[in-house]
Amino acid sequence: MFLKRYLKDCLSLFKIILPHRKGAAILMYHSVADNDVFFTVKPKIFAQQMAYLKKRNYQALKLSELIDFLESKTRIPKKAFVLTFDDGYEDNYFNAWPIFKKYNFPATIFLAAGLAGGKINNVSNIPLKALNWQEIEEMHWSGLIDFEPHTVSHQRFERLNLNQIEQEIIISKKMIEERLNKKCHFFAYPRGWYNEKIIGILKKQGFRAARTTETGKINKGDNPFKLKRISVNSTMSFIQFRAMIQ
Ligand SMILES: [Zn+2]
């Protein structure tokens, strides 16, 4: 039993780590809670992961800081990572934010702006509560959490025409900017689906970068509109987490 688990861990380690050893990790989370959705990380595990990063002196960068490094001649610090959360689940407020405050870790939440205050469904078909605007405002004004658009309705881009996609991008950006009195510069493609035309729309709308769902780390010379990420979900063991961040 133990051997089987060990071999399975080794195999996933190779899959996650080998092609992506070097660079800064953009960690992609969704929900931090005790639910059974595939992408969810249990609060205890999340606390353990964050404590590890703090203890080992990893440097939490804002997404904007990482993009500054990509766009400048300065090299990306060695132990840098970026925290991102997709969709905007209410459990981020209750289970993740207190830990960000404790360690002073900045994070970006990519918000499905039109679903705030309601529920968001997922592949496991277990709808989860979304952040409401009061919680979003409180986190934003703390200065630690940056809210960026992840469309209005969280529909798959491959099912929409280009005009609808453009509206999803423009309206979600505007909703966040008006509500939080800020400018949005970053986008996360729903389920990672994008093409060159969508990148064109983002550039036209003043975005600086966008995060995909391709696995990998960030290095100098990477295309800021094709940012890779490391997905942290219910399947990642602590051994895998430690190996991945190194
Ligand atoms: Zn999403």
Short mmCIF file of C-alpha atoms and ligand atoms in Angstrom, two decimals:
data_model
loop_
_atom_site.label_atom_id
_atom_site.label_comp_id
_atom_site.label_asym_id
_atom_site.label_seq_id
_atom_site.Cartn_x
_atom_site.Cartn_y
_atom_site.Cartn_z
CA MET A 1 0.00 0.00 0.00
CA PHE A 2 2.73 2.42 1.07
CA LEU A 3 4.92 1.41 -1.89
CA LYS A 4 2.06 1.93 -4.30
CA ARG A 5 1.39 5.39 -2.90
CA TYR A 6 5.12 6.20 -3.01
CA LEU A 7 5.44 5.11 -6.65
CA LYS A 8 2.35 7.11 -7.57
CA ASP A 9 3.83 10.18 -5.87
CA CYS A 10 7.12 9.73 -7.72
CA LEU A 11 5.36 9.42 -11.05
CA SER A 12 3.30 12.58 -10.53
CA LEU A 13 6.42 14.38 -9.32
CA PHE A 14 8.18 13.62 -12.58
CA LYS A 15 5.15 14.72 -14.56
CA ILE A 16 4.84 18.02 -12.70
CA ILE A 17 8.47 18.86 -12.09
CA LEU A 18 10.75 17.64 -14.81
CA PRO A 19 9.80 19.87 -17.72
CA HIS A 20 9.34 22.91 -15.47
CA ARG A 21 12.14 22.94 -12.95
CA LYS A 22 13.34 26.49 -13.25
CA GLY A 23 11.53 29.79 -12.85
CA ALA A 24 8.92 31.45 -10.67
CA ALA A 25 5.72 29.55 -9.95
CA ILE A 26 2.33 31.12 -10.44
CA LEU A 27 0.23 28.95 -8.15
CA MET A 28 -3.37 28.49 -9.23
CA TYR A 29 -5.93 27.71 -6.56
CA HIS A 30 -9.73 27.72 -6.68
CA SER A 31 -11.52 26.83 -3.46
CA VAL A 32 -10.03 26.42 0.03
CA ALA A 33 -12.64 24.49 2.00
CA ASP A 34 -13.80 21.10 3.21
CA ASN A 35 -15.86 20.27 0.12
CA ASP A 36 -15.33 17.36 -2.28
CA VAL A 37 -14.73 19.33 -5.47
CA PHE A 38 -11.64 18.18 -7.41
CA PHE A 39 -9.98 21.61 -7.44
CA THR A 40 -10.45 22.31 -3.73
CA VAL A 41 -7.62 22.37 -1.20
CA LYS A 42 -8.54 21.62 2.42
CA PRO A 43 -7.93 24.58 4.80
CA LYS A 44 -5.49 22.53 6.91
CA ILE A 45 -3.42 21.61 3.84
CA PHE A 46 -3.52 25.18 2.54
CA ALA A 47 -2.27 26.48 5.91
CA GLN A 48 0.53 23.91 5.80
CA GLN A 49 1.55 24.97 2.28
CA MET A 50 1.61 28.68 3.14
CA ALA A 51 3.51 28.06 6.39
CA TYR A 52 6.11 26.12 4.40
CA LEU A 53 6.58 28.97 1.90
CA LYS A 54 6.97 31.47 4.76
CA LYS A 55 9.36 29.28 6.74
CA ARG A 56 11.58 28.60 3.74
CA ASN A 57 11.71 32.30 2.83
CA TYR A 58 9.94 32.07 -0.48
CA GLN A 59 9.00 35.52 -1.72
CA ALA A 60 5.36 36.19 -2.52
CA LEU A 61 5.19 38.62 -5.43
CA LYS A 62 2.16 40.47 -6.68
CA LEU A 63 1.28 39.40 -10.21
CA SER A 64 2.04 42.98 -11.33
CA GLU A 65 5.55 42.70 -9.84
CA LEU A 66 6.22 39.47 -11.74
CA ILE A 67 5.10 41.13 -14.98
CA ASP A 68 7.36 44.13 -14.17
CA PHE A 69 10.28 41.66 -14.00
CA LEU A 70 9.23 40.05 -17.29
CA GLU A 71 9.06 43.42 -19.00
CA SER A 72 12.33 44.80 -17.56
CA LYS A 73 15.95 43.73 -17.66
CA THR A 74 15.98 42.82 -13.97
CA ARG A 75 16.07 39.11 -13.29
CA ILE A 76 13.20 37.40 -11.47
CA PRO A 77 14.18 36.70 -7.81
CA LYS A 78 15.10 33.07 -7.22
CA LYS A 79 12.51 32.04 -4.66
CA ALA A 80 9.62 34.05 -6.07
CA PHE A 81 6.07 32.82 -6.41
CA VAL A 82 2.67 34.36 -7.17
CA LEU A 83 -0.63 33.33 -5.60
CA THR A 84 -3.69 33.29 -7.84
CA PHE A 85 -7.24 32.14 -7.15
CA ASP A 86 -9.77 31.54 -9.89
CA ASP A 87 -13.52 32.28 -10.02
CA GLY A 88 -13.95 34.08 -6.65
CA TYR A 89 -15.27 31.55 -4.13
CA GLU A 90 -16.51 32.84 -0.80
CA ASP A 91 -14.28 30.39 1.06
CA ASN A 92 -11.28 32.45 -0.14
CA TYR A 93 -12.53 35.16 2.25
CA PHE A 94 -12.98 32.83 5.23
CA ASN A 95 -10.18 30.30 4.76
CA ALA A 96 -7.41 31.91 2.71
CA TRP A 97 -7.50 35.61 3.45
CA PRO A 98 -6.70 35.27 7.19
CA ILE A 99 -3.53 33.39 6.17
CA PHE A 100 -2.55 36.03 3.61
CA LYS A 101 -2.88 38.64 6.35
CA LYS A 102 -0.88 36.51 8.79
CA TYR A 103 2.09 36.16 6.38
CA ASN A 104 1.56 39.36 4.42
CA PHE A 105 1.21 37.38 1.19
CA PRO A 106 -0.36 39.30 -1.69
CA ALA A 107 -2.70 37.38 -4.00
CA THR A 108 -4.73 37.88 -7.15
CA ILE A 109 -8.31 36.68 -7.36
CA PHE A 110 -9.59 36.26 -10.91
CA LEU A 111 -13.25 37.03 -10.49
CA ALA A 112 -16.18 35.79 -12.55
CA ALA A 113 -17.62 39.26 -11.95
CA GLY A 114 -21.24 38.60 -12.87
CA LEU A 115 -21.50 35.67 -10.46
CA ALA A 116 -20.46 37.61 -7.32
CA GLY A 117 -22.99 37.11 -4.53
CA GLY A 118 -24.39 33.95 -6.14
CA LYS A 119 -23.20 30.43 -6.76
CA ILE A 120 -20.65 28.99 -9.22
CA ASN A 121 -20.94 25.48 -10.62
CA ASN A 122 -17.98 23.27 -11.52
CA VAL A 123 -16.94 19.97 -13.10
CA SER A 124 -17.85 18.06 -9.92
CA ASN A 125 -21.36 19.60 -10.16
CA ILE A 126 -21.24 20.87 -6.58
CA PRO A 127 -22.15 24.59 -6.79
CA LEU A 128 -20.10 26.71 -4.39
CA LYS A 129 -20.92 30.11 -2.95
CA ALA A 130 -19.22 33.06 -4.61
CA LEU A 131 -17.75 36.07 -2.84
CA ASN A 132 -20.18 38.95 -2.47
CA TRP A 133 -19.20 42.53 -3.27
CA GLN A 134 -18.93 43.51 0.37
CA GLU A 135 -16.31 40.80 0.95
CA ILE A 136 -14.59 41.70 -2.31
CA GLU A 137 -14.40 45.36 -1.31
CA GLU A 138 -13.05 44.54 2.14
CA MET A 139 -10.30 42.35 0.69
CA HIS A 140 -9.46 44.88 -2.00
CA TRP A 141 -9.18 47.82 0.39
CA SER A 142 -6.83 45.82 2.62
CA GLY A 143 -4.28 46.37 -0.16
CA LEU A 144 -3.32 42.70 -0.15
CA ILE A 145 -5.77 41.24 -2.63
CA ASP A 146 -5.93 42.30 -6.26
CA PHE A 147 -9.16 41.51 -8.12
CA GLU A 148 -8.87 40.98 -11.86
CA PRO A 149 -11.45 39.82 -14.43
CA HIS A 150 -12.19 36.20 -15.31
CA THR A 151 -15.21 37.07 -17.52
CA VAL A 152 -18.74 37.97 -16.46
CA SER A 153 -20.52 34.62 -16.68
CA HIS A 154 -17.63 32.11 -16.67
CA GLN A 155 -18.76 30.49 -19.92
CA ARG A 156 -16.38 28.51 -22.07
CA PHE A 157 -14.86 30.79 -24.74
CA GLU A 158 -14.95 28.00 -27.33
CA ARG A 159 -18.77 28.16 -27.20
CA LEU A 160 -18.94 31.93 -27.76
CA ASN A 161 -18.28 34.02 -30.86
CA LEU A 162 -15.55 36.64 -30.86
CA ASN A 163 -18.00 39.46 -30.26
CA GLN A 164 -19.43 37.72 -27.19
CA ILE A 165 -15.94 37.01 -25.91
CA GLU A 166 -15.02 40.68 -26.30
CA GLN A 167 -18.13 41.69 -24.31
CA GLU A 168 -17.31 39.18 -21.54
CA ILE A 169 -13.84 40.72 -21.26
CA ILE A 170 -14.87 44.39 -21.48
CA ILE A 171 -17.85 44.16 -19.12
CA SER A 172 -16.10 42.13 -16.41
CA LYS A 173 -13.16 44.55 -16.47
CA LYS A 174 -15.51 47.51 -16.19
CA MET A 175 -17.55 45.95 -13.35
CA ILE A 176 -14.44 45.45 -11.21
CA GLU A 177 -12.90 48.82 -12.10
CA GLU A 178 -16.05 50.76 -11.24
CA ARG A 179 -16.84 48.85 -8.08
CA LEU A 180 -13.31 48.96 -6.68
CA ASN A 181 -12.15 52.24 -8.21
CA LYS A 182 -9.05 50.67 -9.76
CA LYS A 183 -7.61 49.69 -13.16
CA CYS A 184 -7.49 46.04 -14.22
CA HIS A 185 -4.49 44.79 -16.21
CA PHE A 186 -4.60 41.00 -15.87
CA PHE A 187 -6.92 38.30 -17.14
CA ALA A 188 -7.35 34.55 -16.67
CA TYR A 189 -8.82 32.60 -19.59
CA PRO A 190 -11.81 30.49 -18.46
CA ARG A 191 -10.59 26.88 -18.51
CA GLY A 192 -7.46 28.16 -20.18
CA TRP A 193 -8.96 28.45 -23.66
CA TYR A 194 -7.48 31.25 -25.80
CA ASN A 195 -6.24 32.13 -29.27
CA GLU A 196 -4.36 34.98 -30.93
CA LYS A 197 -7.58 36.92 -31.63
CA ILE A 198 -8.49 36.85 -27.93
CA ILE A 199 -4.99 38.04 -27.07
CA GLY A 200 -5.56 40.87 -29.58
CA ILE A 201 -8.76 41.89 -27.75
CA LEU A 202 -6.94 41.89 -24.39
CA LYS A 203 -4.13 44.06 -25.74
CA LYS A 204 -6.62 46.49 -27.25
CA GLN A 205 -8.39 46.76 -23.88
CA GLY A 206 -5.15 47.67 -22.10
CA PHE A 207 -4.32 44.35 -20.43
CA ARG A 208 -0.65 43.63 -19.63
CA ALA A 209 -0.83 39.85 -19.21
CA ALA A 210 -3.09 36.80 -19.04
CA ARG A 211 -2.83 33.46 -17.27
CA THR A 212 -3.49 30.19 -19.05
CA THR A 213 -4.00 26.72 -17.53
CA GLU A 214 -0.86 25.25 -19.08
CA THR A 215 1.55 23.74 -16.59
CA GLY A 216 4.93 25.37 -16.12
CA LYS A 217 6.91 28.13 -14.45
CA ILE A 218 7.70 31.67 -15.53
CA ASN A 219 11.05 32.65 -16.99
CA LYS A 220 12.49 35.69 -18.76
CA GLY A 221 11.33 35.87 -22.36
CA ASP A 222 7.95 34.22 -21.69
CA ASN A 223 4.96 35.70 -23.50
CA PRO A 224 2.98 37.63 -20.82
CA PHE A 225 -0.31 36.69 -22.54
CA LYS A 226 0.49 32.97 -22.28
CA LEU A 227 1.49 32.74 -18.62
CA LYS A 228 1.83 29.17 -17.41
CA ARG A 229 0.83 28.12 -13.93
CA ILE A 230 1.04 25.28 -11.40
CA SER A 231 -2.37 23.97 -10.35
CA VAL A 232 -2.71 23.24 -6.64
CA ASN A 233 -5.76 21.05 -6.05
CA SER A 234 -7.03 18.11 -4.01
CA THR A 235 -4.69 15.67 -5.78
CA MET A 236 -1.42 17.40 -4.81
CA SER A 237 0.39 15.85 -1.86
CA PHE A 238 2.65 17.90 0.40
CA ILE A 239 5.70 16.11 -1.05
CA GLN A 240 4.61 17.15 -4.52
CA PHE A 241 3.99 20.72 -3.36
CA ARG A 242 7.49 21.01 -1.91
CA ALA A 243 9.13 19.52 -4.98
CA MET A 244 7.11 21.69 -7.32
CA ILE A 245 8.00 25.00 -5.63
CA GLN A 246 11.76 24.34 -5.54
ZN ZN B 1 -12.52 29.64 -13.78
#
